[in-house]
mmCIF file of C-alpha atoms in Angstrom:
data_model
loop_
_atom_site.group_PDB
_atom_site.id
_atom_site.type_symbol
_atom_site.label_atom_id
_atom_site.label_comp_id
_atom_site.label_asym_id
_atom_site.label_seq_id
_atom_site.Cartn_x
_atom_site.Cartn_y
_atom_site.Cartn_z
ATOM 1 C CA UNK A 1 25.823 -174.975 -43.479
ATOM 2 C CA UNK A 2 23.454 -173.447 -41.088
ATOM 3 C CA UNK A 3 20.521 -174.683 -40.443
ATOM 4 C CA UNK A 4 17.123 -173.666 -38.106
ATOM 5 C CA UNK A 5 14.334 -175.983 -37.930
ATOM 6 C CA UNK A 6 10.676 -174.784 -36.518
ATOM 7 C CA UNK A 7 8.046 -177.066 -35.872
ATOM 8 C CA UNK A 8 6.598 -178.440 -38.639
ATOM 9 C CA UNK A 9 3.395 -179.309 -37.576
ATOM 10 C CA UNK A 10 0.483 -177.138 -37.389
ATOM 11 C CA UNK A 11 -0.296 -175.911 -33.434
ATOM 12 C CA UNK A 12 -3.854 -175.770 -32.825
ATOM 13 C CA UNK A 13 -4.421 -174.432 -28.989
ATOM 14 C CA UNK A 14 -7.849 -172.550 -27.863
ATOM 15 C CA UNK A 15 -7.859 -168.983 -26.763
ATOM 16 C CA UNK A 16 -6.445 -167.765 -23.810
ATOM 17 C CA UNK A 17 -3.921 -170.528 -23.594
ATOM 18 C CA UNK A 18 -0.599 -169.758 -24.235
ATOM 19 C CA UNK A 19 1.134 -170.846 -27.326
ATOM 20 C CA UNK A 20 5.068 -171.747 -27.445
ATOM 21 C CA UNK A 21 6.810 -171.724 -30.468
ATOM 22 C CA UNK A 22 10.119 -173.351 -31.082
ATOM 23 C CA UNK A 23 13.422 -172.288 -33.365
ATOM 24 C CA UNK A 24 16.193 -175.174 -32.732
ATOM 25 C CA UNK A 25 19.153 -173.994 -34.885
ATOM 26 C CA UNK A 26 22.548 -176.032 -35.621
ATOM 27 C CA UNK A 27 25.976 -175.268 -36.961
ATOM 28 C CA UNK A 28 26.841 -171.762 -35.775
ATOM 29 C CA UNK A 29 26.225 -168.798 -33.688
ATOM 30 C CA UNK A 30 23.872 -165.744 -34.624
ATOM 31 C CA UNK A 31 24.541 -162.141 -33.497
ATOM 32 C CA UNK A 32 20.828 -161.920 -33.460
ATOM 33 C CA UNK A 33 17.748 -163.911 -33.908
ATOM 34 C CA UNK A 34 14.385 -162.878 -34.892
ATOM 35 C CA UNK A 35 10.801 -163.608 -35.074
ATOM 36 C CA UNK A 36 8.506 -162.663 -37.556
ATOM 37 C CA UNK A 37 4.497 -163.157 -38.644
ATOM 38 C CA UNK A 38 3.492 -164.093 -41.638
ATOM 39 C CA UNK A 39 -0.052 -163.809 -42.778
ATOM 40 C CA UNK A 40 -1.736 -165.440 -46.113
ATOM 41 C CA UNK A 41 -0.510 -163.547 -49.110
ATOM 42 C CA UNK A 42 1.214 -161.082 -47.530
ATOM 43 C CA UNK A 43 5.006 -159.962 -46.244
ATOM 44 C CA UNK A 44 6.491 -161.110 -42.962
ATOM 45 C CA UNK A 45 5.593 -158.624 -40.184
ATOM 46 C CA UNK A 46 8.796 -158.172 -37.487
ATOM 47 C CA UNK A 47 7.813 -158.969 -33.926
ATOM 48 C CA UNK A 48 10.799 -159.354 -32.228
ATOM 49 C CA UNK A 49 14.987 -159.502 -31.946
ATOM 50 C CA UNK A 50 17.025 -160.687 -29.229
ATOM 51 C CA UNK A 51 20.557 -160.069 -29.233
ATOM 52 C CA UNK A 52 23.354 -163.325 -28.293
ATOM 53 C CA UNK A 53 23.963 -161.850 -25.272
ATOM 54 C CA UNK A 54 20.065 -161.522 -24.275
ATOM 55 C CA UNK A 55 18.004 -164.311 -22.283
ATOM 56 C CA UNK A 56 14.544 -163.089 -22.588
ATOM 57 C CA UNK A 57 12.998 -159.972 -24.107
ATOM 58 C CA UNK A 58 9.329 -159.366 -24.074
ATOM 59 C CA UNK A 59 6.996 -157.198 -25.871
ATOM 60 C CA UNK A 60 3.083 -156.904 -24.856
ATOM 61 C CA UNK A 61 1.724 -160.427 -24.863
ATOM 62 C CA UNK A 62 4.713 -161.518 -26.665
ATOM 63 C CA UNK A 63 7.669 -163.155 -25.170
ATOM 64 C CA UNK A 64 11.463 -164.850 -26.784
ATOM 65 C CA UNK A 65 13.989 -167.086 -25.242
ATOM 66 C CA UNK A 66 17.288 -167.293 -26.357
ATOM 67 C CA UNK A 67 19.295 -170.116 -25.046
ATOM 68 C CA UNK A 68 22.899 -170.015 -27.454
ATOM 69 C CA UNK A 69 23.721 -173.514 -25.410
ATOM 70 C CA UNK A 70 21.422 -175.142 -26.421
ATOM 71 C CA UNK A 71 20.873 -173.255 -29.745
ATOM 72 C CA UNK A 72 17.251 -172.796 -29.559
ATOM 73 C CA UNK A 73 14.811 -169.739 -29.292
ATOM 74 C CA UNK A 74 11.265 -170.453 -27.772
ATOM 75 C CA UNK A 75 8.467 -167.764 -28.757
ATOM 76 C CA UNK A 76 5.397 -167.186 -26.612
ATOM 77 C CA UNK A 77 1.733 -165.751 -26.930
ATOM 78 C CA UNK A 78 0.346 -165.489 -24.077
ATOM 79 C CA UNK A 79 -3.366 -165.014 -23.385
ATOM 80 C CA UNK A 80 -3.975 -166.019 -27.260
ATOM 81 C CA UNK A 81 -6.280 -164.625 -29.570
ATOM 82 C CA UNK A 82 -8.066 -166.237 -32.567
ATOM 83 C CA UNK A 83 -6.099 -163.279 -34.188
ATOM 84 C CA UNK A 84 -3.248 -164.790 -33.597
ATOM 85 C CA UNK A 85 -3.840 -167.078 -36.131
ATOM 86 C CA UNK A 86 -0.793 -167.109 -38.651
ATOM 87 C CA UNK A 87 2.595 -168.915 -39.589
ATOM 88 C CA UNK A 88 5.742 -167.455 -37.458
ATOM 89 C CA UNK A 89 8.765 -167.689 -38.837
ATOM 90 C CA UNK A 90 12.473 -167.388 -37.208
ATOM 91 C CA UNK A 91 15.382 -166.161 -38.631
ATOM 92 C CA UNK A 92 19.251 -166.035 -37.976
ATOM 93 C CA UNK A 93 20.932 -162.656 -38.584
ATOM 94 C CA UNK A 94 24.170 -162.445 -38.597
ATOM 95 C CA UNK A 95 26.500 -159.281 -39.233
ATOM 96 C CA UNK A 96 29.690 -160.454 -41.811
ATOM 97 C CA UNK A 97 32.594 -157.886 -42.181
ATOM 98 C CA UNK A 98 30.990 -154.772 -44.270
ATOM 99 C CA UNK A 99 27.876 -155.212 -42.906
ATOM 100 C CA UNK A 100 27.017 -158.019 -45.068
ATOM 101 C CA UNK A 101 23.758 -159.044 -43.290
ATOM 102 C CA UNK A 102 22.244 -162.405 -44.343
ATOM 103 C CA UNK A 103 19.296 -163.488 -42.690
ATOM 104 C CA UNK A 104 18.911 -167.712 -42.880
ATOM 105 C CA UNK A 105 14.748 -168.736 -42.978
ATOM 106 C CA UNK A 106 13.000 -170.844 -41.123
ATOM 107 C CA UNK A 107 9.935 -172.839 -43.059
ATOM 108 C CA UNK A 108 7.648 -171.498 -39.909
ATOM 109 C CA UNK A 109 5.407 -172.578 -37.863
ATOM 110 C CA UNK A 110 1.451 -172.396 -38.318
ATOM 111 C CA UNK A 111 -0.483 -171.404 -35.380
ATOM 112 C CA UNK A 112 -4.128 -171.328 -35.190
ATOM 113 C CA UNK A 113 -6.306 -170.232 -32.059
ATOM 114 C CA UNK A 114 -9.777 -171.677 -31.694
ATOM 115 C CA UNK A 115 -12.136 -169.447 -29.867
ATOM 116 C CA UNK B 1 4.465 -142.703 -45.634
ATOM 117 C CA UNK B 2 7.561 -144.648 -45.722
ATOM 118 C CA UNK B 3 7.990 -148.460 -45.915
ATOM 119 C CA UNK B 4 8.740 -151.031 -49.004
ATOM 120 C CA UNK B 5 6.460 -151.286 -52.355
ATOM 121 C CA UNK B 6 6.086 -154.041 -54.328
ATOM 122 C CA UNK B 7 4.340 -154.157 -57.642
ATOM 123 C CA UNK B 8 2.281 -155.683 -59.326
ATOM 124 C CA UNK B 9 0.496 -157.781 -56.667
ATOM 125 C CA UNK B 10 0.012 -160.274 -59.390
ATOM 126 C CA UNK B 11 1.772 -160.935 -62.446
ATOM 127 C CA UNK B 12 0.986 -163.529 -65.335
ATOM 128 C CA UNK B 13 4.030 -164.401 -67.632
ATOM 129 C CA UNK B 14 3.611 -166.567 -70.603
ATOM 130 C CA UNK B 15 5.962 -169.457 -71.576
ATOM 131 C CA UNK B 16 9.711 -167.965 -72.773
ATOM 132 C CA UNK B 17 9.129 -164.422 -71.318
ATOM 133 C CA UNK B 18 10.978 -162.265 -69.239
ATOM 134 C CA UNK B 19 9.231 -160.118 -66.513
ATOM 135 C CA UNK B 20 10.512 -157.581 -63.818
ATOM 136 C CA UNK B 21 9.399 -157.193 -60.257
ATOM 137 C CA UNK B 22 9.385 -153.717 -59.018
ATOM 138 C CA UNK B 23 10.511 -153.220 -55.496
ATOM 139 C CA UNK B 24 11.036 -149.269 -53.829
ATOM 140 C CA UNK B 25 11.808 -148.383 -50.501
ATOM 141 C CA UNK B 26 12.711 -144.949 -48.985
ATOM 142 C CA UNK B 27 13.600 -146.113 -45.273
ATOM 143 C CA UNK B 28 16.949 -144.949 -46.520
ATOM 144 C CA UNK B 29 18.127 -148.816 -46.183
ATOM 145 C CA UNK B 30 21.296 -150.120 -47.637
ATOM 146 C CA UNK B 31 20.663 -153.809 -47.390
ATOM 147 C CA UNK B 32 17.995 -155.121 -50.192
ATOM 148 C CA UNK B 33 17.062 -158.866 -50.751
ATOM 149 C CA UNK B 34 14.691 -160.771 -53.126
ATOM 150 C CA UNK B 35 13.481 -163.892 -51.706
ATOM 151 C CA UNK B 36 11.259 -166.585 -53.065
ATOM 152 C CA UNK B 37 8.302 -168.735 -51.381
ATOM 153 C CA UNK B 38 6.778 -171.703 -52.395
ATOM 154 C CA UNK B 39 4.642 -173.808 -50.129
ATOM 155 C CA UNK B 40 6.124 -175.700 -47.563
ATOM 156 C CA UNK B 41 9.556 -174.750 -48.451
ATOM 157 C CA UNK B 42 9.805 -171.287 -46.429
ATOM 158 C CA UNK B 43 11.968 -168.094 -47.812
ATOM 159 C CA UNK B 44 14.711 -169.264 -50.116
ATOM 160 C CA UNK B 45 17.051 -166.180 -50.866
ATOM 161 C CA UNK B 46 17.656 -165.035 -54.976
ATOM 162 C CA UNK B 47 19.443 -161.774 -54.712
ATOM 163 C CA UNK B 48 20.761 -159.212 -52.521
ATOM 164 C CA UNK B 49 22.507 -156.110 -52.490
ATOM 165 C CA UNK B 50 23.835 -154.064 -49.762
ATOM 166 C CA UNK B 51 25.014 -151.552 -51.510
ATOM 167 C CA UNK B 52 24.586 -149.617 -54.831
ATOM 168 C CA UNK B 53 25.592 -150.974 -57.792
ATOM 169 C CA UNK B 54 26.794 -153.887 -56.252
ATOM 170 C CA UNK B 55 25.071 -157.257 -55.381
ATOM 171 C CA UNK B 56 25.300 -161.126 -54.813
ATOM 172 C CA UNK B 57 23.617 -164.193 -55.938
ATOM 173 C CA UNK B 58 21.474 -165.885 -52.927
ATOM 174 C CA UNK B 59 20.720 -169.610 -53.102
ATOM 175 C CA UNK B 60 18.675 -170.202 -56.250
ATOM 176 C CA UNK B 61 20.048 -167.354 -58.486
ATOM 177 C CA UNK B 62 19.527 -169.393 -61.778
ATOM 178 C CA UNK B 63 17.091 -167.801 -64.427
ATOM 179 C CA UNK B 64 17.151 -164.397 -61.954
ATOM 180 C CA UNK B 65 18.709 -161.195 -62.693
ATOM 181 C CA UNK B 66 18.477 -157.882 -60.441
ATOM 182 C CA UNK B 67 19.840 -154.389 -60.891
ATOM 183 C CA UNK B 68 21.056 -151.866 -57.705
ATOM 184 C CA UNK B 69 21.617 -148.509 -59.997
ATOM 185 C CA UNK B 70 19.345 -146.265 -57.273
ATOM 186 C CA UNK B 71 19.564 -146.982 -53.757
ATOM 187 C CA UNK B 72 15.779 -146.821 -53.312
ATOM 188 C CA UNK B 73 15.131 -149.505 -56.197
ATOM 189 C CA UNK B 74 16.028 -153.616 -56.696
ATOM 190 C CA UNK B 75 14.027 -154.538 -59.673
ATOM 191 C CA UNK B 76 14.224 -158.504 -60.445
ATOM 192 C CA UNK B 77 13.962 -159.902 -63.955
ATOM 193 C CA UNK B 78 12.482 -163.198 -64.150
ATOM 194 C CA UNK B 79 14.245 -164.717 -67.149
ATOM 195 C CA UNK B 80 13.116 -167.222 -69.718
ATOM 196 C CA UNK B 81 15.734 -169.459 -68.365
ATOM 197 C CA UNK B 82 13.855 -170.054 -65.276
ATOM 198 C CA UNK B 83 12.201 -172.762 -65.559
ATOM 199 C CA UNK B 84 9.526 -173.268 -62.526
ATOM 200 C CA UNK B 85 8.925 -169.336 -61.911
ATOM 201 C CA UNK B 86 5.521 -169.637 -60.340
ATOM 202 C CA UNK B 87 5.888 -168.740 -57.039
ATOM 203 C CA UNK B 88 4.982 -165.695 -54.042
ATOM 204 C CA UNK B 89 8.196 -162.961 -54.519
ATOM 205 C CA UNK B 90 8.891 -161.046 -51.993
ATOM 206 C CA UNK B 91 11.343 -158.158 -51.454
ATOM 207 C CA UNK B 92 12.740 -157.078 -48.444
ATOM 208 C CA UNK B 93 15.075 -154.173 -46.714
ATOM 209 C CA UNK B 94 17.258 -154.268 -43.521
ATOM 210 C CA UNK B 95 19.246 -151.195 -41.539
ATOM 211 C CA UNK B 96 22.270 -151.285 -39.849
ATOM 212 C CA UNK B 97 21.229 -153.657 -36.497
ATOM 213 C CA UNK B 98 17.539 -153.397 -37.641
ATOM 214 C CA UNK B 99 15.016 -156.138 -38.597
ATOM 215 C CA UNK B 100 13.906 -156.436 -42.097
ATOM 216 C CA UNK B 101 10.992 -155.101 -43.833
ATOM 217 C CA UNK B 102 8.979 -156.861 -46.457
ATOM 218 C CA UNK B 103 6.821 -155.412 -48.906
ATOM 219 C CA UNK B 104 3.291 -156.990 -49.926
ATOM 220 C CA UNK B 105 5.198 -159.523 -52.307
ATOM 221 C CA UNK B 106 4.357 -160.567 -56.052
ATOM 222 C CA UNK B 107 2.237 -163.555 -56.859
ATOM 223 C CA UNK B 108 3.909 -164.569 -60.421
ATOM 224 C CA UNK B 109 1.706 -167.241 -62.187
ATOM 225 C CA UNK B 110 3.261 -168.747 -65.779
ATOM 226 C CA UNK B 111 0.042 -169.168 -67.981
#
């Protein structure tokens, strides 16, 4: 079955440093992969999608990989903020004949910024 | 104001009852999923639906039931049969080719 793994342990960098974030996935090939913030208590927040076919995309201080050789997706803040502070999460999206869209989870990756 | 609503934030269920989660959307989205988090053990998927009146079980379906009778609505019953239902429910929606879109989530605490 598919699996993505993030890094488990917290990452604790100071601000203005630039924080990578990594999604390492195994067993098959995602039409898409996404990134996603998660604050405490609340809903995953979308950030950003990158297509198979799509190196790099960037968005503001935000910036994703996508490397389908060596299945893995790198996430970066650049010039961090303390808000930055939250777990980031990756997931696998795949469209199935009739559009049957599952996305696959992973646990996420807690970032904190120190000022 | 369009987006995804969740409610109640928090919900308290005693020992052998069954409770709904509301969720309601109007981005016009087909795709609708139920998803469960527990520390430490990410997003594990319950239910979806990607159309109406039609839907699948997810990974842990056990003790869960949902309904798809409106497009806009996915209301999940949390059934007696569950056994460990404490836990942060969230509900999401997803376009054609667009990311998904979670509402504020459920806290559900068994007293």
């Amino acid at each position: 079955s598919q699996k993505i793994e993030q890094n488990s342990e917290a990452l604790n960098i100071q601000e203005g440093k630039t924080a990578t974030l990594t999604c390492n996935y195994t067993n098959y090939s995602p039409a898409y992969l996404q990134w996603y913030r998660q604050d405490p208590g609340r809903g995953p927040v979308f950030l950003l999608l990158i297509r198979e076919n799509e190196k790099e995309k960037r968005k503001e201080r935000l910036k994703v990989t996508f490397d389908t050789t060596l299945k893995q997706s790198l996430f970066h803040i650049t010039a961090s903020q303390p808000a930055d502070s939250a777990t980031y999460l990756c997931a696998l999206d795949r469209v199935r004949a009739g559009n049957n869209r599952k996305l696959i989870w992973g646990l996420g990756t807690s970032l904190a910024v120190n000022p | 104001d369009g987006g995804i609503t969740q409610s109640p934030k928090y919900l308290f269920r005693k020992e052998g009852q069954n409770v709904t989660l509301s969720c309601e959307q109007n981005l016009n989205h087909d795709a609708m999923y139920w998803y469960r988090q527990d520390p430490g053990q990410g997003l594990r998927l319950i239910y979806y639906s990607q159309i109406v009146n039609d839907f699948q079980k997810g990974d842990i379906a056990e003790g869960y039931s949902v309904s798809r009778e409106k497009k806009e609505s996915f209301p999940l019953t949390v059934t007696s049969a569950q056994k460990n239902p404490t836990a942060f429910y969230l509900c999401a929606t997803a376009g054609l080719n667009t990311e998904a879109f979670f509402g504020q989530g459920t806290r559900l605490t068994v007293v």
